[in-house]
Coordinates of C-alpha atoms in Angstrom, one line a residue:
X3 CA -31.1 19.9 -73.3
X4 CA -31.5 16.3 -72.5
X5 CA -28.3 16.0 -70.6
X6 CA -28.8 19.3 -68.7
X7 CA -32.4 17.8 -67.4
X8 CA -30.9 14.3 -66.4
X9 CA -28.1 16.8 -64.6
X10 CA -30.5 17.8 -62.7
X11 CA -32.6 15.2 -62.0
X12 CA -29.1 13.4 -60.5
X13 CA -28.6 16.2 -58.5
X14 CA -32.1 16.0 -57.2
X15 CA -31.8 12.7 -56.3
X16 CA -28.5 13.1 -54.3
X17 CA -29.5 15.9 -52.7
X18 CA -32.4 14.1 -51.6
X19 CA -30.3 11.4 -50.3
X20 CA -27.7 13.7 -48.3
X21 CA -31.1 15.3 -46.6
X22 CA -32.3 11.7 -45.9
X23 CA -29.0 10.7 -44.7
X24 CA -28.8 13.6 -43.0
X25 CA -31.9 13.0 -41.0
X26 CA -31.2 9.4 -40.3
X27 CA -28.2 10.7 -38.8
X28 CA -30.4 13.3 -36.5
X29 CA -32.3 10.6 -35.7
X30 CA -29.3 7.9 -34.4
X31 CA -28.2 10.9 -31.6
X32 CA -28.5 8.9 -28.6
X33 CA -31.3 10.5 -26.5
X34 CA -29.2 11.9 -23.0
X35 CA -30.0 9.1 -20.6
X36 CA -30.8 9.9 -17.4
X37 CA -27.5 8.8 -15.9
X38 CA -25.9 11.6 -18.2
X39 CA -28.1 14.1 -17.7
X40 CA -27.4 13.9 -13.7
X41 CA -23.6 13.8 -14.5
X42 CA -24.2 17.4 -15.7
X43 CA -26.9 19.1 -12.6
X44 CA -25.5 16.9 -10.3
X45 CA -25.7 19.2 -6.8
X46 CA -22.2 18.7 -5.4
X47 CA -21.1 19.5 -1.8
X48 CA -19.2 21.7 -0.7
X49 CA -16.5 18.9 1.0
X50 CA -16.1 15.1 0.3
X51 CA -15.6 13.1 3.4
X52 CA -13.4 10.3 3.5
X53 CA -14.4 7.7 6.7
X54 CA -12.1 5.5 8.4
X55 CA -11.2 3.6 11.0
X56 CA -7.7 4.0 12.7
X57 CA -6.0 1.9 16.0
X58 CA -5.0 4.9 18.0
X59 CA -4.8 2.4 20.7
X60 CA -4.3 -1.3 21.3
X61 CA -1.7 -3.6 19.3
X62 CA -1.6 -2.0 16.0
X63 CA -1.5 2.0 17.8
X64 CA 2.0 2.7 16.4
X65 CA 0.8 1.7 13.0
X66 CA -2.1 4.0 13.3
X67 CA -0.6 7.1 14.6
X68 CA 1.7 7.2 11.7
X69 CA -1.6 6.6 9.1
X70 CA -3.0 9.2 10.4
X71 CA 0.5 11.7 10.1
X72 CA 0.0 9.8 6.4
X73 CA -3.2 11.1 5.6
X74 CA -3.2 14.3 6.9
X75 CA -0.2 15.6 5.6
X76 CA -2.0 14.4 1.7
X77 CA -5.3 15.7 2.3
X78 CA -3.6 19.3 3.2
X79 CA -1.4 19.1 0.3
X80 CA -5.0 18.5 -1.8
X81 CA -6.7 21.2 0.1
X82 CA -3.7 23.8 -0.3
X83 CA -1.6 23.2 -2.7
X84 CA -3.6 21.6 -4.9
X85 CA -6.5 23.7 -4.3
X86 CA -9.3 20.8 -2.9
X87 CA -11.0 18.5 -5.4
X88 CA -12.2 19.5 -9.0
X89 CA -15.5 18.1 -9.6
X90 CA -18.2 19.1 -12.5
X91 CA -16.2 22.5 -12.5
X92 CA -15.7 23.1 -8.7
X93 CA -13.1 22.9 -6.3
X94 CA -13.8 20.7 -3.3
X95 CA -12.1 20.6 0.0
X96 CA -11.6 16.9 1.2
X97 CA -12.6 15.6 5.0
X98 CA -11.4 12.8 6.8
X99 CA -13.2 11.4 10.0
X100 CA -11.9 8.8 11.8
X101 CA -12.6 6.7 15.4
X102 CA -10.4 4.9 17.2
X103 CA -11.1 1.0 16.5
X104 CA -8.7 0.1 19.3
X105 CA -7.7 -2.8 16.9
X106 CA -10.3 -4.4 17.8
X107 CA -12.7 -6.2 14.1
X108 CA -15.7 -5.7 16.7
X109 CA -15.3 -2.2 16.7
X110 CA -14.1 -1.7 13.1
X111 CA -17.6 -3.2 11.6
X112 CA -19.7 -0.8 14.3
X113 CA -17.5 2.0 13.1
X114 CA -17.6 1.6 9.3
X115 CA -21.3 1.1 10.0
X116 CA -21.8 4.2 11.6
X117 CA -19.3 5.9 9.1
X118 CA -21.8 4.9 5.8
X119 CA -25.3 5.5 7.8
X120 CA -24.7 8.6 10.1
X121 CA -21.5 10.4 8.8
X122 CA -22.4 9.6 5.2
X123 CA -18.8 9.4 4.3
X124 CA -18.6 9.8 0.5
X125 CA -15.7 7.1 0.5
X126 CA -14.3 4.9 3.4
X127 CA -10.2 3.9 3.8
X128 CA -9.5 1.0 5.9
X129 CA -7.7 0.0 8.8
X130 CA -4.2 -1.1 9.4
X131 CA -3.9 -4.5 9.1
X132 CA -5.4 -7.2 7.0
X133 CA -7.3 -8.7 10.0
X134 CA -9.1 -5.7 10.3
X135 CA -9.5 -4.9 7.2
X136 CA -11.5 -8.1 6.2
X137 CA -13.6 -7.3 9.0
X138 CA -15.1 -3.7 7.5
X139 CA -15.1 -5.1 4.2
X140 CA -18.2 -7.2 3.8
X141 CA -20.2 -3.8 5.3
X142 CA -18.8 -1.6 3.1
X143 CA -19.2 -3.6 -0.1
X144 CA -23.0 -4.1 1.4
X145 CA -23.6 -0.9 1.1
X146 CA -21.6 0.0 -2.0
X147 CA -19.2 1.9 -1.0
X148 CA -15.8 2.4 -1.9
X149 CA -13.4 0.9 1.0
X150 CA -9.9 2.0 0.1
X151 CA -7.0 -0.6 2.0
X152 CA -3.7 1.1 2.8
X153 CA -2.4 -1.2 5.8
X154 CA -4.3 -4.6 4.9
X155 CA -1.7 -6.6 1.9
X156 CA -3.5 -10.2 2.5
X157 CA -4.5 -11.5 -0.7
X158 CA -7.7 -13.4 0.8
X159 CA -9.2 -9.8 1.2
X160 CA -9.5 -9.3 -2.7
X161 CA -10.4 -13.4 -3.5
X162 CA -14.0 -12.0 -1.5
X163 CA -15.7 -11.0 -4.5
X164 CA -16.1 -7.5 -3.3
X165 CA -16.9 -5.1 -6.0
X166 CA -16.0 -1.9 -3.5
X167 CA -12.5 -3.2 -2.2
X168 CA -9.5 -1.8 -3.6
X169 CA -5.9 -1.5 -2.6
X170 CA -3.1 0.7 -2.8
X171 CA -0.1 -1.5 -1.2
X172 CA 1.6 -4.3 -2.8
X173 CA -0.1 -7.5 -1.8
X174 CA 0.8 -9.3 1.2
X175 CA 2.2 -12.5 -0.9
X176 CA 5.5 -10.4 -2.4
X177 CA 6.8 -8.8 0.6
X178 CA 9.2 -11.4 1.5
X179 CA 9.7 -12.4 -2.5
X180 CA 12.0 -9.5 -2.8
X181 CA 14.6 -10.0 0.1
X182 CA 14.6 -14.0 -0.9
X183 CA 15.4 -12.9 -4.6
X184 CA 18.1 -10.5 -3.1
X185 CA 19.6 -13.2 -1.1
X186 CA 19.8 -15.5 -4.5
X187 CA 21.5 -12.5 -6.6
X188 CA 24.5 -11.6 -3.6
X189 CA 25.1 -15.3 -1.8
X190 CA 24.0 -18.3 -4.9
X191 CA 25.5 -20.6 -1.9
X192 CA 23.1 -20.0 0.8
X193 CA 20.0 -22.7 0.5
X194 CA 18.5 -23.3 3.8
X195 CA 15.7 -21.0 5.0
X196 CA 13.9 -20.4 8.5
X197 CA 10.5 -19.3 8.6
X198 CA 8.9 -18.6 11.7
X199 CA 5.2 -16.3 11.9
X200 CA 2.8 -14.6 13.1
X201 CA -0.5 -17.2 13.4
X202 CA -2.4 -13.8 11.7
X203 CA -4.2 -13.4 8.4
X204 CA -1.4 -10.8 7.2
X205 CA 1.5 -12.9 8.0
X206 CA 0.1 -16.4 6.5
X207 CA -0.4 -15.2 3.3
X208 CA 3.2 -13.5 2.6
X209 CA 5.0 -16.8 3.8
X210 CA 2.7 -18.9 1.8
X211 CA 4.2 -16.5 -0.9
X212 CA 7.8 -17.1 0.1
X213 CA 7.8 -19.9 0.8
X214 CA 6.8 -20.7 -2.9
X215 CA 9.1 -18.1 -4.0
X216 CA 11.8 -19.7 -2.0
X217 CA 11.3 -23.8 -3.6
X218 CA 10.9 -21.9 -6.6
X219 CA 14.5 -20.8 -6.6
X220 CA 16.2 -23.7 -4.8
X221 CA 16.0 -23.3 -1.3
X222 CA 15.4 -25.9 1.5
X223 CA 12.6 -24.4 3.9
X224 CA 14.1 -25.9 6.9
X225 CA 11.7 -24.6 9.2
X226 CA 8.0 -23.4 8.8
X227 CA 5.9 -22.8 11.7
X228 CA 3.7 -20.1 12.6
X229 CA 3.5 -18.8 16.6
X230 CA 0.0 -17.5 17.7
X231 CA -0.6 -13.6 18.2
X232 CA 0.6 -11.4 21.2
X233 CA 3.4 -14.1 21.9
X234 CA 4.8 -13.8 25.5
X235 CA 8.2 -16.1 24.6
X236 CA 9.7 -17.4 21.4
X237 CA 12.3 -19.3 23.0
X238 CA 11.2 -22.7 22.2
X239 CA 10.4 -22.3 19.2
X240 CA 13.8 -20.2 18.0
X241 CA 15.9 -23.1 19.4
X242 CA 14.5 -25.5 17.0
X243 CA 15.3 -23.2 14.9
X244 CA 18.8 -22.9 15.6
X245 CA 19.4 -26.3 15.8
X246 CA 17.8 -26.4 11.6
X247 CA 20.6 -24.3 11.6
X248 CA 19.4 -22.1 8.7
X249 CA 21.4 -19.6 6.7
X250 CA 18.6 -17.1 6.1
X251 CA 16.0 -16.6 9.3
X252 CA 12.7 -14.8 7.9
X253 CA 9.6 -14.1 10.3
X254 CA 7.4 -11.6 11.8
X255 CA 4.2 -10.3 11.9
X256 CA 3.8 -7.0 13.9
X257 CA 5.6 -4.7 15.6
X258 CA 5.3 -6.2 19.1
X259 CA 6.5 -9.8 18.1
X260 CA 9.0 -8.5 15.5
X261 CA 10.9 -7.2 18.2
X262 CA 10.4 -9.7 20.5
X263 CA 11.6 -12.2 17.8
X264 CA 14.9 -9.9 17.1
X265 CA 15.7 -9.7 20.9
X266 CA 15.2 -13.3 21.7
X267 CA 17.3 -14.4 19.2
X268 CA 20.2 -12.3 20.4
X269 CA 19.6 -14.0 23.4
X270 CA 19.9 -17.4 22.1
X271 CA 22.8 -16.2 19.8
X272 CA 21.0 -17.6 17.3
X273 CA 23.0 -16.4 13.8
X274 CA 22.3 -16.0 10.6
X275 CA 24.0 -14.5 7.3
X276 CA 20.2 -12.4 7.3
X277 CA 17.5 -11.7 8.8
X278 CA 14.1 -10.3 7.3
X279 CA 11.3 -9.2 9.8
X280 CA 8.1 -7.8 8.5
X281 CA 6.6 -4.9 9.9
X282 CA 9.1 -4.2 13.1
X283 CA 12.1 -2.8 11.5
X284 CA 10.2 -0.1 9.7
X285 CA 9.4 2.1 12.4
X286 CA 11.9 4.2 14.3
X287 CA 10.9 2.4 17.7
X288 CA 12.3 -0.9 16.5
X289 CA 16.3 0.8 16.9
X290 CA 15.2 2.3 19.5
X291 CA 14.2 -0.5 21.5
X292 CA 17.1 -3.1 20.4
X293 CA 20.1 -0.6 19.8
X294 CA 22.7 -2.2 18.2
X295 CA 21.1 -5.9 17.9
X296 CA 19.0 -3.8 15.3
X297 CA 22.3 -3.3 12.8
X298 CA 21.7 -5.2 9.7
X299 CA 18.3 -6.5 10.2
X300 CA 16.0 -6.5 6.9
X301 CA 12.6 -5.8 6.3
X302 CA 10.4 -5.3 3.7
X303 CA 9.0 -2.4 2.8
X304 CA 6.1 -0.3 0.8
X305 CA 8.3 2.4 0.5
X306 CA 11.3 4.0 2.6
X307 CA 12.5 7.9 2.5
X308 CA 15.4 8.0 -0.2
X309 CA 13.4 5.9 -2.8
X310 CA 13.6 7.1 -6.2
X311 CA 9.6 8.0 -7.4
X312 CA 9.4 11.3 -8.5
X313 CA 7.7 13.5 -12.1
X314 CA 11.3 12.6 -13.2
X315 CA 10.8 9.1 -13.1
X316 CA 7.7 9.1 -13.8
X317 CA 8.2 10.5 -17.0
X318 CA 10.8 8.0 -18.0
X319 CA 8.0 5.2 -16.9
X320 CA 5.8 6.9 -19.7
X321 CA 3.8 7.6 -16.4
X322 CA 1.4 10.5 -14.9
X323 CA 2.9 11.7 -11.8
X324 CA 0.4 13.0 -9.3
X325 CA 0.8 14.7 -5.6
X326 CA 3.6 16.1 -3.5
X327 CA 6.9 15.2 -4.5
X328 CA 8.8 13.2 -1.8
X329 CA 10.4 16.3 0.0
X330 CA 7.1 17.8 -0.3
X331 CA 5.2 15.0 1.2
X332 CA 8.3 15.2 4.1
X333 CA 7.7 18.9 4.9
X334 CA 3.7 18.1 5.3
X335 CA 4.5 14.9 7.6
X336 CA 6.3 17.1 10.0
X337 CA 3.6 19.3 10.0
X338 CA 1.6 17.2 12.2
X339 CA 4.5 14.4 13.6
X340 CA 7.1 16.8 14.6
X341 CA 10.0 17.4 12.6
X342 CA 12.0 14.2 14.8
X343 CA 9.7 11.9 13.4
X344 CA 10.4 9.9 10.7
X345 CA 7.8 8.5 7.9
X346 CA 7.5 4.7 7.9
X347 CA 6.3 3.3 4.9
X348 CA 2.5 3.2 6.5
X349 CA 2.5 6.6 6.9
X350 CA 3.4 6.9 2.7
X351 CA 0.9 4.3 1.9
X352 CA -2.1 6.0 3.6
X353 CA -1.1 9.0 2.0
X354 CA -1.0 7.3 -1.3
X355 CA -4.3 5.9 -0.9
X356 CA -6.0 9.4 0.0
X357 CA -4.1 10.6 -3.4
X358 CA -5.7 7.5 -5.3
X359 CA -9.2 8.5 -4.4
X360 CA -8.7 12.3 -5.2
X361 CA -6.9 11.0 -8.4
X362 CA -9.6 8.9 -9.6
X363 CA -12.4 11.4 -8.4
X364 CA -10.8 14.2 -11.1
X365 CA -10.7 11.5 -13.5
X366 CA -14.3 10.4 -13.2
X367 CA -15.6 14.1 -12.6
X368 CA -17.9 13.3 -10.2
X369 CA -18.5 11.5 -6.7
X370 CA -20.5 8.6 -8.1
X371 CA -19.2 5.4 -6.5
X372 CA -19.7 3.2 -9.7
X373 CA -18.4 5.5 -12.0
X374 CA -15.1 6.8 -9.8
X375 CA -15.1 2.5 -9.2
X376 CA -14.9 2.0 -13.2
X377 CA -12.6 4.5 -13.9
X378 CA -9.8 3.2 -11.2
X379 CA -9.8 0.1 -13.8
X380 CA -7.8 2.7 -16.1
X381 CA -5.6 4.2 -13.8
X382 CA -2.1 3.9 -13.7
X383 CA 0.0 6.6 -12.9
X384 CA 2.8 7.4 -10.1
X385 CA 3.3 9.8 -6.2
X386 CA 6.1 9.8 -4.0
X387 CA 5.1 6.5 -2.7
X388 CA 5.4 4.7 -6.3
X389 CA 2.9 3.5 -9.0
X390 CA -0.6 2.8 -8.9
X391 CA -2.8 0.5 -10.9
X392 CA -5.3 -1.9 -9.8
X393 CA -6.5 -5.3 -11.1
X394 CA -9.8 -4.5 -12.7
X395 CA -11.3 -8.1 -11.3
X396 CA -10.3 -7.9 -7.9
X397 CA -9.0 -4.3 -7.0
X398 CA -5.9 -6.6 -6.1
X399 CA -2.8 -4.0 -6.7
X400 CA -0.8 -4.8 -9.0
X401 CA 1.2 -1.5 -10.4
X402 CA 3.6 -0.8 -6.9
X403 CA 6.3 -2.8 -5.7
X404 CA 8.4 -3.2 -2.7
X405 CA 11.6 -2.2 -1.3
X406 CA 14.1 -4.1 1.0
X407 CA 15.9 -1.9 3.3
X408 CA 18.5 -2.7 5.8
X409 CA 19.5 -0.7 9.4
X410 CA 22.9 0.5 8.4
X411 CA 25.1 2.7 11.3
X412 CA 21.9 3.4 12.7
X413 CA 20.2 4.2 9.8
X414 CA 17.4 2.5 7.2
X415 CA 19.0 2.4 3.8
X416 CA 17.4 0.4 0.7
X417 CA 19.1 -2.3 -0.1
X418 CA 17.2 -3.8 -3.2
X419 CA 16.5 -3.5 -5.9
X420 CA 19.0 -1.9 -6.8
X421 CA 17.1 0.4 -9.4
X422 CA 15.8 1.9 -6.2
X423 CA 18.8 1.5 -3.5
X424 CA 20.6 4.5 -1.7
X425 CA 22.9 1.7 -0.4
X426 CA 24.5 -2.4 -1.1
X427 CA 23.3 -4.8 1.3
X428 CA 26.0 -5.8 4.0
X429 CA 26.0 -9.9 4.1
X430 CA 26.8 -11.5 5.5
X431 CA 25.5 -9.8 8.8
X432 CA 27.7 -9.3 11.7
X433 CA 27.2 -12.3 14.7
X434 CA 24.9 -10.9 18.0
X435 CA 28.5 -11.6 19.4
X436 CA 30.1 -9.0 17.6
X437 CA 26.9 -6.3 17.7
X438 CA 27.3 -6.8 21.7
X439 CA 30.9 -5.7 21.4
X440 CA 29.3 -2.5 18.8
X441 CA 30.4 -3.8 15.4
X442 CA 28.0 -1.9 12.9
X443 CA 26.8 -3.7 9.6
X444 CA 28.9 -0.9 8.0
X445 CA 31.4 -1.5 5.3
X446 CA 34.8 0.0 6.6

């Protein structure tokens, strides 16, 4: 009888504990903070506008026209394939405004101005170019909201300090890093390197990077000067050039004076084993313009047609792919370009960038700033155009990577790496001698 009522007296006791424990437990449920509670009634629109600026007109149009091909052709594959943007349970159709900043940073801080205060963009994407890009920056980072940069790769935009900045290209100090490393892997002979440059923002900071890259490897920079923007003639310059008498020439900075530089040199006969040009070579035009002085000129590039991203690859990369799939992203470009028209790579990476923001959005669940902000910091997944992760310090991107392509027969092909190439580089390249008689850099 004893031990039956010390039984239950234990039992009492523990019971009393579980209920105690029980209640503590009640008691540590956090209380819903505020910031939750308005995750859950926030009153969402019926569209989310993206803001931006574009250069329809003045030196950086061509750039712009094919942004804009870029981001319409991803925001109509959000709003119909993907069925617009889910939010807290709803499906949003995504906006895009944009004015004309006629390349002009004057015009680009008026316009992002009157894109936060009077359009009320929800999110802004930047301009082409990293000039103009560091202009709208300190405005929209002022007034806290997210500026999204798809044409501006200088790595002084993200060594600001601005907590709204983030990026979606590779940065502007490893596009040449690729074509030098190329030149190491095919030709271990050639050492002496030309550089000659755009005096712009964009162009400083990726040869400060090759140059590095370059001494790092063993080369001689034999030339390094810069030329100031909207050059009229190169001519001096290139013959001091072709007197270092270089085996690699690597320069640029635009489209204008990338083509200038490619045709001035064929006018001087100034040879190489290869040429790299930023920016020119991408677009169409750049053929167009030189014929067949254009065959086996480089460039660097955020992403060519024929590169190798897709939900395949992404799933061997252990990788979330997200978006249209190249031939899907195609179909929508020609939509609005006409079928002629071929993508450059800065009509992929302002598509990318509209994908970035509607990826994160989903992923946050809401159109809070600071939290879709926080949750880019996790991101990392892979579209067409490649993969996408930021630096959580800087918004600095650090998850895509460039390709080099080469015009082959009249054709872009990607050259390096070669995890990515449709095509082996030709080197060395043929003599402006022998393109003015119509040799091809095409392997017989």
């Amino acid at each position: 009888m004893q031990k039956i009522k010390i039984g239950i007296l234990v039992a009492l006791l523990i019971g009393a504990l579980l209920i105690g424990c029980a209640q503590q437990q009640e008691q540590a449920k956090p209380t819903p903070t505020q910031e939750a509670k308005a995750e859950n009634t926030e009153t969402l629109p019926e569209s989310i506008l993206i803001g931006g600026t574009l250069s329809m007109s003045g030196k950086y149009s061509k750039e712009g026209q094919m942004s804009l091909w870029g981001i319409q052709a991803a925001i109509k594959w959000v709003n119909d394939v993907h069925g617009g943007v889910s939010v807290g349970g709803k499906k949003l159709k995504l906006e895009f405004k944009y004015y004309d900043d006629e390349s002009k940073k004057e015009a680009v801080q008026s316009l992002v101005e009157r894109l936060i205060t009077s359009d009320k963009a929800n999110f802004l994407l930047a301009p082409y170019s990293s000039g103009l890009t560091l202009a709208g920056a300190p405005i929209a980072d002022k007034h806290g909201v997210l500026y999204m940069s798809h044409g501006g790769a200088s790595d002084r935009i993200f060594d600001q300090g601005y907590a709204y900045v983030v990026q979606t290209l590779s940065p502007a100090s490893e596009y040449q890093t690729a074509f030098i490393d190329m030149i190491k892997a095919i030709d271990p002979d050639a050492k002496k390197i030309a550089m000659v440059y755009e005096d712009s923002e964009f162009s400083k900071a990726v040869f400060a990077g090759a140059k590095k890259h370059a001494e790092e490897l063993g080369f001689e920079v034999v030339i390094d000067k810069t030329y100031p923007p909207n050059p009229q003639d190169l001519t001096p310059l290139l013959q001091e050039v072709k007197a270092a008498n270089p085996d690699i020439i690597i320069g640029g900075g635009h489209f204008a004076d990338g083509q200038l530089l490619a045709s001035q040199m064929a006018d001087l006969k100034l040879d190489a084993k290869a040429i790299s040009i930023l920016v020119a070579p991408a677009l169409p035009a750049f053929y167009e313009a030189l014929g067949n002085n254009a065959e086996g000129i480089c460039g660097p590039g955020q992403w060519e047609v024929g590169v190798k991203y897709s939900p395949e690859s992404a799933k061997e990369a252990g990788l979330e792919y997200f978006g249209p799939t190249q031939d899907e992203f195609l179909e929508l470009f020609h939509e609005f370009a006409g079928k002629d028209v071929t993508p450059s790579y800065h009509a992929a990476e302002a598509a990318a960038a509209v994908l970035a923001y509607v990826k994160a959005i989903e992923s946050a669940n809401s159109l809070d700033t600071d939290k879709v902000r926080e949750t880019m910091n996790n991101l990392h997944f892979m579209t067409f155009f490649g993969e996408w992760k930021i630096d959580p310090a800087t918004g600095k991107q650090i998850g895509h990577k460039m390709v080099i392509f080469q015009w082959q027969g009249g054709e872009k092909k990607i050259v390096w790496p070669k995890a990515a190439a449709n095509a082996d580089p030709y080197y060395p390249i043929p003599t402006w001698e022998e393109k003015a008689e119509g040799k091809k850099a095409v392997k017989e």
